[in-house]
């Protein structure tokens, strides 16, 4: 007979004799009952649930392309919020605050105007946190007038230093240092307690105007407010004193920093190099390594580009190779400059070739390294082949190389390519290179044509100076007089221009004119070294 297995813990069936077939009706009924119960159990163990047939969600099959970048996603969110506001839906301050914070993190400053139009004026006035974030976004994006307008309309701007810090920082970033300091002193007068983020911004403004006196006053305020041991604030003090010319006080503050970070070391290192104290800079670099603070790309590139030593470059190069920071672009660029300054073009080229990523500084550095080598002009086509875009400096370097190498046709081609292919508008330095190019080749008339008819702005001292020097080299008195007269007006105290004209006259045998220029110099209080 068929034997059905009992599921555990569910039903207990009556025992039955498995050795003999069941013949009576009662046994037959019992067997049917057992089967029905087993069927009921199986149905309950695997329930059959009935769901409605699913239909596609319209949101998921939208034909609109999904945002591919964070900025595109941000655009989509702002669009949705704008549609909500237009439909009469009121949004709370937290939504706007979160949106402004996202814009700040993504540096999406252009979105600030769209978001501002969505925020009700009364909500903005009574919510200091929301106003502060809007102010910060305006100020960081360079919209300082809009930022100050929000600041003026804030009812609770005295609660925190945050809005003051944001506005001071905005002024300092735009190099409006006097406005930044004026706001700081207003903050002090109104009794607003500064925090650790206030002082670095104010000290940057002190550095900007070069005022050691104001910097010392801010330093005293730092001490009064209890930030005398805050490394973040002390780093800013080191930088301020170094930039304002008091390197001794900068070092004194540096020595007081108990736990120095990379910013501390780099501030002191760049301070020494800025003052030409290269031995002290090298000592700081060595001390940095001895105290097991790993120099970053800023420190390495600073020491490489500041200290001219034929042995330092290879030593630092070996050091960075052992630490795996070789191909940081700023370090690679500094190595190219260091090697090229000592004529080691093979090593400079090797570093350039090994760099996995090259920025425009890399290309300009290697072109500058080959400024006396015809290979320099080949780098433009190499740049174009890898999709790198030359900038204004690139063409200054290329045209200068052509001038020194006497490659007139190549220089003319590059000058044309610069404007017509790459869309780079000529600046004073480009025209000075072209005048130098023609002048060195003896094409004085072509050089003068550049100055007289091709420049769309007034020529400056560098252009007229190149023309005057070319006239001296090739003995062109007439155009030399024109160039010298323009230089006398532009640089009335530069005796070099007078001396060049005297040499032109002397070479032409016009001794009377030599004496006339000498008297002119004496009348202006200038001394001539020309006999």
Short mmCIF file of C-alpha atoms in Angstrom, two decimals:
data_model
loop_
_atom_site.label_atom_id
_atom_site.label_comp_id
_atom_site.label_asym_id
_atom_site.label_seq_id
_atom_site.Cartn_x
_atom_site.Cartn_y
_atom_site.Cartn_z
CA UNK A 1 0.00 0.00 0.00
CA UNK A 2 1.04 3.63 -0.33
CA UNK A 3 2.68 5.02 2.80
CA UNK A 4 2.54 8.76 3.38
CA UNK A 5 5.30 10.27 5.59
CA UNK A 6 4.11 12.44 8.43
CA UNK A 7 5.38 15.99 8.61
CA UNK A 8 6.99 16.53 11.99
CA UNK A 9 5.36 18.63 14.70
CA UNK A 10 2.21 19.21 12.70
CA UNK A 11 -0.12 16.27 12.97
CA UNK A 12 -0.04 13.02 14.92
CA UNK A 13 -1.88 10.32 13.02
CA UNK A 14 -3.26 7.19 14.66
CA UNK A 15 -1.01 4.22 14.38
CA UNK A 16 -1.98 1.57 11.89
CA UNK A 17 -0.89 -1.94 11.13
CA UNK A 18 1.57 -1.74 8.27
CA UNK A 19 1.89 -5.48 7.88
CA UNK A 20 -1.71 -6.27 6.84
CA UNK A 21 -4.00 -4.62 4.34
CA UNK A 22 -6.98 -2.73 5.83
CA UNK A 23 -10.22 -4.43 4.86
CA UNK A 24 -13.02 -2.87 6.92
CA UNK A 25 -14.92 0.33 6.17
CA UNK A 26 -13.76 2.08 9.30
CA UNK A 27 -10.12 1.59 8.30
CA UNK A 28 -10.92 2.83 4.82
CA UNK A 29 -12.51 6.00 6.21
CA UNK A 30 -9.47 6.54 8.43
CA UNK A 31 -7.18 6.25 5.46
CA UNK A 32 -9.19 8.82 3.44
CA UNK A 33 -9.16 11.18 6.39
CA UNK A 34 -5.38 10.82 6.62
CA UNK A 35 -4.96 11.68 2.94
CA UNK A 36 -7.18 14.77 3.22
CA UNK A 37 -5.20 15.99 6.23
CA UNK A 38 -1.89 15.42 4.41
CA UNK A 39 -3.17 17.39 1.44
CA UNK A 40 -4.26 20.20 3.76
CA UNK A 41 -0.84 20.26 5.39
CA UNK A 42 0.99 20.44 2.05
CA UNK A 43 -1.22 23.29 0.88
CA UNK A 44 -0.58 25.24 4.07
CA UNK A 45 3.21 24.69 3.86
CA UNK A 46 3.40 26.18 0.36
CA UNK A 47 0.74 28.85 0.20
CA UNK A 48 -0.26 30.14 -3.15
CA UNK A 49 -0.43 33.92 -2.96
CA UNK A 50 -2.32 35.87 -5.54
CA UNK A 51 -0.64 39.11 -6.70
CA UNK A 52 -1.99 41.51 -9.28
CA UNK A 53 -0.09 41.52 -12.52
CA UNK A 54 2.75 44.02 -12.26
CA UNK A 55 2.74 47.05 -14.50
CA UNK A 56 5.77 49.14 -15.40
CA UNK A 57 6.36 52.13 -13.14
CA UNK A 58 6.32 55.28 -15.27
CA UNK A 59 9.23 56.77 -13.30
CA UNK A 60 11.44 53.81 -14.14
CA UNK A 61 10.73 53.81 -17.84
CA UNK A 62 10.96 57.55 -18.28
CA UNK A 63 12.36 58.52 -21.64
CA UNK A 64 14.40 61.27 -20.01
CA UNK A 65 18.12 60.42 -19.87
CA UNK A 66 19.32 59.67 -16.35
CA UNK A 67 21.84 62.19 -14.95
CA UNK A 68 25.39 61.13 -15.69
CA UNK A 69 27.25 63.51 -13.40
CA UNK A 70 26.71 65.01 -9.97
CA UNK A 71 26.11 68.42 -11.51
CA UNK A 72 23.48 66.97 -13.83
CA UNK A 73 21.83 65.29 -10.87
CA UNK A 74 21.91 68.60 -9.01
CA UNK A 75 20.27 70.31 -12.00
CA UNK A 76 17.51 67.71 -11.94
CA UNK A 77 16.88 68.25 -8.22
CA UNK A 78 16.70 72.03 -8.63
CA UNK A 79 14.29 71.58 -11.56
CA UNK A 80 12.03 69.39 -9.43
CA UNK A 81 12.09 71.82 -6.52
CA UNK A 82 11.31 74.70 -8.86
CA UNK A 83 8.34 72.79 -10.24
CA UNK A 84 7.16 72.08 -6.69
CA UNK A 85 7.36 75.74 -5.70
CA UNK A 86 5.48 76.76 -8.85
CA UNK A 87 2.76 74.27 -7.92
CA UNK A 88 2.32 75.94 -4.53
CA UNK A 89 4.21 73.41 -2.42
CA UNK A 90 6.02 74.99 0.53
CA UNK A 91 9.53 73.71 1.19
CA UNK A 92 11.13 73.91 4.60
CA UNK A 93 14.50 75.44 5.46
CA UNK A 94 16.23 72.07 5.81
CA UNK A 95 15.72 71.27 2.13
CA UNK A 96 17.23 74.57 1.02
CA UNK A 97 20.04 74.28 3.56
CA UNK A 98 20.94 70.79 2.31
CA UNK A 99 20.81 71.99 -1.28
CA UNK A 100 23.11 74.94 -0.58
CA UNK A 101 25.55 72.64 1.22
CA UNK A 102 25.58 70.30 -1.80
CA UNK A 103 26.28 73.23 -4.12
CA UNK A 104 29.17 74.29 -1.90
CA UNK A 105 30.67 70.79 -1.83
CA UNK A 106 30.38 70.49 -5.63
CA UNK A 107 31.61 74.07 -6.17
CA UNK A 108 28.43 74.61 -8.19
CA UNK A 109 28.41 78.35 -7.66
CA UNK A 110 26.33 79.17 -10.72
CA UNK A 111 23.33 77.39 -9.15
CA UNK A 112 23.13 79.86 -6.28
CA UNK A 113 20.95 82.34 -8.18
CA UNK A 114 18.35 79.71 -9.13
CA UNK A 115 18.17 78.47 -5.56
CA UNK A 116 17.92 81.97 -4.13
CA UNK A 117 14.83 82.66 -6.26
CA UNK A 118 13.13 79.64 -4.65
CA UNK A 119 13.78 80.71 -1.05
CA UNK A 120 11.08 82.98 0.47
CA UNK A 121 12.51 86.23 1.83
CA UNK A 122 10.89 85.86 5.23
CA UNK A 123 12.29 82.34 5.62
CA UNK A 124 15.76 83.59 4.75
CA UNK A 125 15.63 86.47 7.23
CA UNK A 126 14.52 84.45 10.23
CA UNK A 127 16.80 81.45 9.63
CA UNK A 128 20.41 82.37 10.42
CA UNK A 129 21.79 78.98 9.37
CA UNK A 130 20.17 79.16 5.95
CA UNK A 131 21.32 82.76 5.43
CA UNK A 132 24.87 81.83 6.45
CA UNK A 133 25.07 79.02 3.92
CA UNK A 134 23.69 81.22 1.14
CA UNK A 135 26.18 83.94 2.08
CA UNK A 136 29.06 81.46 2.03
CA UNK A 137 28.07 80.18 -1.41
CA UNK A 138 27.84 83.71 -2.78
CA UNK A 139 31.18 84.73 -1.25
CA UNK A 140 33.07 81.61 -2.31
CA UNK A 141 31.77 81.99 -5.85
CA UNK A 142 33.03 85.57 -6.01
CA UNK A 143 29.59 87.21 -5.84
CA UNK A 144 30.68 89.48 -3.02
CA UNK A 145 28.00 92.17 -3.44
CA UNK A 146 25.21 89.59 -3.22
CA UNK A 147 26.95 88.04 -0.22
CA UNK A 148 27.16 91.36 1.59
CA UNK A 149 23.50 92.05 0.81
CA UNK A 150 22.50 88.78 2.50
CA UNK A 151 24.79 89.68 5.40
CA UNK A 152 23.14 93.08 5.86
CA UNK A 153 19.65 91.53 5.90
CA UNK A 154 20.49 88.88 8.53
CA UNK A 155 18.63 89.43 11.82
CA UNK A 156 20.83 87.04 13.81
CA UNK A 157 24.28 87.54 12.36
CA UNK A 158 25.68 88.14 15.87
CA UNK A 159 24.93 84.58 16.97
CA UNK A 160 27.92 83.01 15.23
CA UNK A 161 31.21 83.95 13.60
CA UNK A 162 30.33 81.79 10.58
CA UNK A 163 28.76 84.51 8.36
CA UNK A 164 31.53 86.96 9.27
CA UNK A 165 34.20 84.38 8.38
CA UNK A 166 32.56 83.65 5.04
CA UNK A 167 32.38 87.30 4.06
CA UNK A 168 35.95 88.03 5.22
CA UNK A 169 37.16 85.04 3.21
CA UNK A 170 35.25 86.21 0.13
CA UNK A 171 36.89 89.64 0.27
CA UNK A 172 40.34 88.12 0.84
CA UNK A 173 39.99 85.72 -2.10
CA UNK A 174 39.12 88.65 -4.37
CA UNK A 175 42.18 90.49 -3.02
CA UNK A 176 39.98 93.14 -1.44
CA UNK A 177 42.16 92.96 1.63
CA UNK A 178 41.21 96.35 3.11
CA UNK A 179 37.52 95.40 3.02
CA UNK A 180 38.30 92.08 4.69
CA UNK A 181 40.20 93.80 7.50
CA UNK A 182 37.52 96.47 7.92
CA UNK A 183 34.93 93.72 8.40
CA UNK A 184 37.17 92.00 10.95
CA UNK A 185 37.52 95.18 13.01
CA UNK A 186 33.75 95.73 12.76
CA UNK A 187 33.33 92.20 14.06
CA UNK A 188 35.59 93.02 16.98
CA UNK A 189 33.72 96.27 17.76
CA UNK A 190 30.34 94.53 17.77
CA UNK A 191 31.59 91.95 20.26
CA UNK A 192 31.44 88.93 17.96
CA UNK A 193 33.71 86.22 19.35
CA UNK A 194 36.08 84.98 16.60
CA UNK A 195 36.77 81.27 16.22
CA UNK A 196 39.78 79.36 14.90
CA UNK A 197 38.59 79.86 11.32
CA UNK A 198 38.44 83.64 11.62
CA UNK A 199 42.13 84.34 12.14
CA UNK A 200 43.65 82.51 9.12
CA UNK A 201 41.36 84.50 6.82
CA UNK A 202 42.24 87.79 8.52
CA UNK A 203 45.96 86.98 8.51
CA UNK A 204 45.76 86.29 4.77
CA UNK A 205 44.41 89.82 4.35
CA UNK A 206 47.30 91.16 6.44
CA UNK A 207 49.73 89.35 4.11
CA UNK A 208 47.92 90.81 1.13
CA UNK A 209 48.52 94.41 2.18
CA UNK A 210 51.93 93.59 3.66
CA UNK A 211 51.12 95.23 6.98
CA UNK A 212 53.26 93.80 9.77
CA UNK A 213 51.69 96.26 12.23
CA UNK A 214 48.12 95.02 11.62
CA UNK A 215 49.42 91.45 11.63
CA UNK A 216 50.96 91.95 15.07
CA UNK A 217 47.68 93.39 16.36
CA UNK A 218 45.80 90.34 15.07
CA UNK A 219 48.48 88.15 16.70
CA UNK A 220 47.75 89.75 20.07
CA UNK A 221 44.04 89.08 19.54
CA UNK A 222 44.87 85.45 18.80
CA UNK A 223 46.57 85.15 22.18
CA UNK A 224 43.71 86.91 24.01
CA UNK A 225 41.18 84.53 22.46
CA UNK A 226 43.14 81.47 23.60
CA UNK A 227 44.36 80.22 20.21
CA UNK A 228 48.06 80.64 21.05
CA UNK A 229 48.60 76.86 20.76
CA UNK A 230 46.25 76.13 17.83
CA UNK A 231 48.40 74.78 14.97
CA UNK A 232 45.84 75.86 12.35
CA UNK A 233 46.08 79.48 13.50
CA UNK A 234 49.84 79.38 14.12
CA UNK A 235 50.48 78.14 10.58
CA UNK A 236 48.67 81.22 9.28
CA UNK A 237 50.82 83.41 11.56
CA UNK A 238 54.01 81.85 10.18
CA UNK A 239 52.85 82.53 6.64
CA UNK A 240 51.80 86.09 7.48
CA UNK A 241 55.11 87.05 9.12
CA UNK A 242 57.10 85.48 6.28
CA UNK A 243 55.13 87.30 3.59
CA UNK A 244 55.29 90.59 5.50
CA UNK A 245 59.08 90.40 5.65
CA UNK A 246 59.75 89.35 9.26
CA UNK A 247 61.25 85.90 8.79
CA UNK A 248 62.68 85.93 12.35
CA UNK A 249 59.21 86.21 13.91
CA UNK A 250 57.94 83.62 11.46
CA UNK A 251 60.56 81.18 12.74
CA UNK A 252 59.80 82.11 16.35
CA UNK A 253 56.13 81.20 15.87
CA UNK A 254 57.11 78.06 13.95
CA UNK A 255 59.23 76.85 16.86
CA UNK A 256 56.24 77.22 19.19
CA UNK A 257 54.07 74.82 17.19
CA UNK A 258 54.03 71.63 19.25
CA UNK A 259 52.60 69.31 16.63
CA UNK A 260 53.72 70.48 13.19
CA UNK A 261 51.94 69.28 10.10
CA UNK A 262 52.81 69.64 6.42
CA UNK A 263 51.35 73.13 6.31
CA UNK A 264 53.68 74.20 9.13
CA UNK A 265 56.80 72.92 7.39
CA UNK A 266 55.80 74.20 3.96
CA UNK A 267 55.01 77.68 5.33
CA UNK A 268 58.47 77.94 6.86
CA UNK A 269 60.16 76.41 3.82
CA UNK A 270 58.51 78.75 1.32
CA UNK A 271 59.17 81.67 3.67
CA UNK A 272 62.90 81.01 3.62
CA UNK A 273 63.03 80.54 -0.15
CA UNK A 274 61.02 83.74 -0.68
CA UNK A 275 63.66 85.64 1.32
CA UNK A 276 66.53 83.97 -0.53
CA UNK A 277 67.68 82.12 2.61
CA UNK A 278 68.41 78.94 0.71
CA UNK A 279 70.71 77.34 3.30
CA UNK A 280 68.01 77.74 5.96
CA UNK A 281 65.43 76.33 3.54
CA UNK A 282 67.56 73.27 2.94
CA UNK A 283 68.02 72.84 6.71
CA UNK A 284 64.23 72.96 7.19
CA UNK A 285 63.81 70.34 4.46
CA UNK A 286 66.34 68.06 6.13
CA UNK A 287 64.83 68.62 9.58
CA UNK A 288 61.44 67.79 8.12
CA UNK A 289 62.74 64.41 6.97
CA UNK A 290 64.58 63.77 10.26
CA UNK A 291 61.39 64.35 12.23
CA UNK A 292 59.65 61.83 9.98
CA UNK A 293 57.29 64.27 8.35
CA UNK A 294 57.09 63.05 4.77
CA UNK A 295 57.60 66.02 2.40
CA UNK A 296 54.77 66.41 -0.07
CA UNK A 297 54.88 67.66 -3.65
CA UNK A 298 54.78 71.29 -2.49
CA UNK A 299 57.91 70.90 -0.37
CA UNK A 300 59.79 68.89 -2.98
CA UNK A 301 58.98 71.20 -5.89
CA UNK A 302 59.81 74.26 -3.75
CA UNK A 303 63.26 72.96 -2.81
CA UNK A 304 63.98 71.83 -6.38
CA UNK A 305 63.06 75.09 -8.08
CA UNK A 306 64.62 77.36 -5.44
CA UNK A 307 68.05 75.91 -4.82
CA UNK A 308 70.41 75.92 -7.78
CA UNK A 309 72.78 73.06 -7.14
CA UNK A 310 73.93 70.51 -9.74
CA UNK A 311 73.92 67.78 -7.11
CA UNK A 312 70.65 68.56 -5.34
CA UNK A 313 68.37 67.58 -8.24
CA UNK A 314 69.70 64.01 -8.58
CA UNK A 315 69.72 63.59 -4.78
CA UNK A 316 66.11 64.67 -4.39
CA UNK A 317 65.19 62.68 -7.49
CA UNK A 318 66.61 59.52 -5.95
CA UNK A 319 64.85 60.26 -2.69
CA UNK A 320 61.43 60.66 -4.30
CA UNK A 321 62.00 57.54 -6.41
CA UNK A 322 62.51 55.48 -3.28
CA UNK A 323 59.27 56.82 -1.83
CA UNK A 324 57.13 56.39 -4.93
CA UNK A 325 56.16 60.06 -5.35
CA UNK A 326 58.17 60.44 -8.56
CA UNK A 327 55.33 61.08 -10.95
CA UNK A 328 53.34 63.65 -9.11
CA UNK A 329 53.02 66.28 -11.84
CA UNK A 330 54.38 69.17 -9.77
CA UNK A 331 57.41 67.12 -8.69
CA UNK A 332 58.02 65.94 -12.25
CA UNK A 333 57.77 69.51 -13.54
CA UNK A 334 60.21 70.74 -10.89
CA UNK A 335 62.67 67.96 -11.82
CA UNK A 336 62.49 68.98 -15.48
CA UNK A 337 63.33 72.57 -14.52
CA UNK A 338 66.11 71.50 -12.14
CA UNK A 339 67.80 69.29 -14.74
CA UNK A 340 67.40 71.79 -17.59
CA UNK A 341 68.87 74.61 -15.50
CA UNK A 342 72.11 72.65 -15.39
CA UNK A 343 72.06 71.62 -19.04
CA UNK A 344 71.03 68.01 -18.41
CA UNK A 345 68.50 67.79 -21.22
CA UNK A 346 68.66 63.99 -21.43
CA UNK A 347 67.57 63.64 -17.80
CA UNK A 348 64.90 66.32 -18.26
CA UNK A 349 63.53 64.52 -21.30
CA UNK A 350 63.64 61.16 -19.47
CA UNK A 351 61.56 62.57 -16.60
CA UNK A 352 59.11 64.07 -19.09
CA UNK A 353 58.77 60.78 -21.00
CA UNK A 354 58.14 58.80 -17.81
CA UNK A 355 55.34 61.05 -16.53
CA UNK A 356 52.00 59.20 -16.87
CA UNK A 357 50.07 62.48 -16.79
CA UNK A 358 51.34 65.78 -18.14
CA UNK A 359 49.69 69.11 -17.57
CA UNK A 360 50.35 72.33 -19.48
CA UNK A 361 53.16 73.19 -17.04
CA UNK A 362 54.90 69.93 -18.01
CA UNK A 363 54.80 70.81 -21.71
CA UNK A 364 55.91 74.39 -21.10
CA UNK A 365 58.75 73.19 -18.87
CA UNK A 366 60.15 70.79 -21.46
CA UNK A 367 59.82 73.41 -24.23
CA UNK A 368 61.65 75.92 -22.04
CA UNK A 369 64.35 73.33 -21.40
CA UNK A 370 64.93 73.12 -25.18
CA UNK A 371 64.77 76.88 -25.79
CA UNK A 372 68.22 76.75 -27.44
CA UNK A 373 67.52 73.51 -29.28
CA UNK A 374 65.64 73.22 -32.63
CA UNK A 375 63.69 70.30 -31.09
CA UNK A 376 61.68 72.86 -29.11
CA UNK A 377 59.30 73.60 -31.99
CA UNK A 378 58.56 69.88 -32.48
CA UNK A 379 56.75 69.76 -29.14
CA UNK A 380 53.76 71.66 -30.50
CA UNK A 381 52.90 68.88 -32.94
CA UNK A 382 53.53 66.34 -30.19
CA UNK A 383 51.11 68.22 -27.95
CA UNK A 384 48.49 68.29 -30.68
CA UNK A 385 48.88 64.56 -31.31
CA UNK A 386 47.94 63.70 -27.71
CA UNK A 387 45.17 66.30 -27.47
CA UNK A 388 47.01 68.73 -25.18
CA UNK A 389 46.04 72.36 -25.68
CA UNK A 390 48.85 74.94 -25.80
CA UNK A 391 48.30 78.17 -23.91
CA UNK A 392 49.63 81.70 -24.21
CA UNK A 393 52.85 80.84 -22.35
CA UNK A 394 53.49 77.90 -24.70
CA UNK A 395 53.67 80.24 -27.69
CA UNK A 396 55.83 82.76 -25.84
CA UNK A 397 58.35 79.96 -25.25
CA UNK A 398 58.14 78.67 -28.84
CA UNK A 399 58.50 82.13 -30.40
CA UNK A 400 61.37 82.95 -28.06
CA UNK A 401 63.13 79.75 -29.12
CA UNK A 402 62.65 80.67 -32.78
CA UNK A 403 64.11 84.12 -32.11
CA UNK A 404 67.23 82.73 -30.43
CA UNK A 405 67.70 80.09 -33.12
CA UNK A 406 67.06 82.47 -36.03
CA UNK A 407 64.09 80.44 -37.32
CA UNK A 408 62.16 83.29 -38.92
CA UNK A 409 59.83 81.20 -41.11
CA UNK A 410 59.00 78.84 -38.25
CA UNK A 411 58.30 81.80 -36.00
CA UNK A 412 55.95 83.37 -38.54
CA UNK A 413 54.14 80.05 -38.97
CA UNK A 414 53.75 79.60 -35.20
CA UNK A 415 52.47 83.15 -34.75
CA UNK A 416 49.83 82.55 -37.41
CA UNK A 417 48.93 79.12 -36.01
CA UNK A 418 48.56 80.58 -32.55
CA UNK A 419 45.83 82.96 -33.68
CA UNK A 420 44.08 81.06 -36.45
CA UNK A 421 44.22 77.46 -35.21
CA UNK A 422 44.41 77.68 -31.43
CA UNK A 423 42.53 80.93 -30.95
CA UNK A 424 45.15 82.48 -28.68
CA UNK A 425 45.09 86.27 -28.89
CA UNK A 426 48.54 87.88 -29.00
CA UNK A 427 49.68 89.70 -25.88
CA UNK A 428 52.65 92.01 -25.32
CA UNK A 429 55.07 89.11 -24.82
CA UNK A 430 54.14 87.55 -28.18
CA UNK A 431 54.72 90.81 -30.03
CA UNK A 432 58.01 91.32 -28.17
CA UNK A 433 59.11 87.86 -29.35
CA UNK A 434 58.20 88.66 -32.95
CA UNK A 435 60.11 91.97 -32.80
CA UNK A 436 63.04 90.09 -31.32
CA UNK A 437 62.72 87.41 -34.02
CA UNK A 438 62.88 89.94 -36.85
CA UNK A 439 65.41 92.14 -35.07
CA UNK A 440 67.92 89.37 -34.47
CA UNK A 441 67.65 88.40 -38.14
CA UNK A 442 68.37 91.98 -39.19
CA UNK A 443 64.85 92.56 -40.50
CA UNK A 444 64.46 95.91 -38.73
CA UNK A 445 61.75 97.23 -41.04
CA UNK A 446 59.61 94.12 -40.46
CA UNK A 447 60.17 94.46 -36.71
CA UNK A 448 59.08 98.10 -36.77
CA UNK A 449 56.04 97.17 -38.88
CA UNK A 450 54.88 94.88 -36.04
CA UNK A 451 55.04 97.78 -33.58
CA UNK A 452 53.65 100.48 -35.81
CA UNK A 453 50.81 98.72 -37.64
CA UNK A 454 50.06 95.21 -36.37
CA UNK A 455 49.64 95.68 -32.61
CA UNK A 456 46.08 96.55 -31.58
CA UNK A 457 47.27 98.14 -28.32
CA UNK A 458 50.07 100.49 -27.35
CA UNK A 459 53.50 98.86 -27.28
CA UNK A 460 55.12 98.61 -23.87
CA UNK A 461 58.76 98.77 -22.73
CA UNK A 462 59.48 95.12 -23.59
CA UNK A 463 58.46 95.62 -27.25
CA UNK A 464 60.25 98.94 -27.73
CA UNK A 465 63.24 97.59 -25.82
CA UNK A 466 63.55 94.61 -28.18
CA UNK A 467 63.39 96.98 -31.14
CA UNK A 468 66.00 99.34 -29.69
CA UNK A 469 68.38 96.46 -28.99
CA UNK A 470 67.94 95.18 -32.56
CA UNK A 471 68.77 98.66 -33.87
CA UNK A 472 71.92 98.68 -31.73
CA UNK A 473 73.00 95.26 -33.03
CA UNK A 474 72.44 96.16 -36.67
CA UNK A 475 73.23 99.90 -36.53
CA UNK A 476 69.86 101.32 -37.56
CA UNK A 477 69.94 104.91 -36.28
CA UNK A 478 66.58 106.17 -37.61
CA UNK A 479 64.34 103.48 -36.09
CA UNK A 480 66.61 103.35 -33.04
CA UNK A 481 65.80 107.02 -32.33
CA UNK A 482 62.06 106.30 -32.57
CA UNK A 483 62.32 103.36 -30.19
CA UNK A 484 64.51 105.28 -27.74
CA UNK A 485 62.15 108.26 -27.65
CA UNK A 486 59.21 105.98 -26.79
CA UNK A 487 61.25 104.32 -24.05
CA UNK A 488 62.29 107.68 -22.57
CA UNK A 489 58.58 108.43 -22.07
CA UNK A 490 57.69 104.99 -20.73
CA UNK A 491 60.77 104.52 -18.53
CA UNK A 492 62.23 107.97 -17.81
CA UNK A 493 64.55 106.62 -15.09
CA UNK A 494 65.99 103.63 -16.97
CA UNK A 495 69.54 104.61 -17.84
CA UNK A 496 70.01 101.46 -19.94
CA UNK A 497 67.83 102.92 -22.72
CA UNK A 498 69.89 106.13 -22.85
CA UNK A 499 73.13 104.17 -22.96
CA UNK A 500 71.94 102.01 -25.84
CA UNK A 501 71.08 105.09 -27.88
CA UNK A 502 74.48 106.59 -27.05
CA UNK A 503 76.13 103.41 -28.34
CA UNK A 504 74.09 103.56 -31.56
CA UNK A 505 75.21 107.16 -32.10
CA UNK A 506 78.80 106.32 -31.19
CA UNK A 507 78.92 103.41 -33.66
CA UNK A 508 77.56 105.74 -36.34
CA UNK A 509 80.22 108.36 -35.54
CA UNK A 510 77.69 110.92 -34.32
CA UNK A 511 79.62 112.11 -31.27
CA UNK A 512 77.63 115.31 -30.92
CA UNK A 513 74.47 113.28 -30.41
CA UNK A 514 76.30 111.12 -27.87
CA UNK A 515 77.07 114.21 -25.80
CA UNK A 516 73.51 115.47 -26.16
CA UNK A 517 72.11 112.23 -24.69
CA UNK A 518 74.71 112.35 -21.90
CA UNK A 519 73.53 115.87 -20.94
CA UNK A 520 69.93 114.66 -21.04
CA UNK A 521 70.81 111.91 -18.57
CA UNK A 522 72.53 114.37 -16.24
CA UNK A 523 69.48 116.61 -16.25
CA UNK A 524 67.37 113.67 -15.13
CA UNK A 525 69.81 112.74 -12.39
CA UNK A 526 71.01 109.59 -14.14
CA UNK A 527 74.61 108.47 -14.26
CA UNK A 528 76.13 106.98 -17.38
CA UNK A 529 78.59 104.11 -17.30
CA UNK A 530 79.42 104.69 -20.98
CA UNK A 531 82.75 106.41 -21.53
#
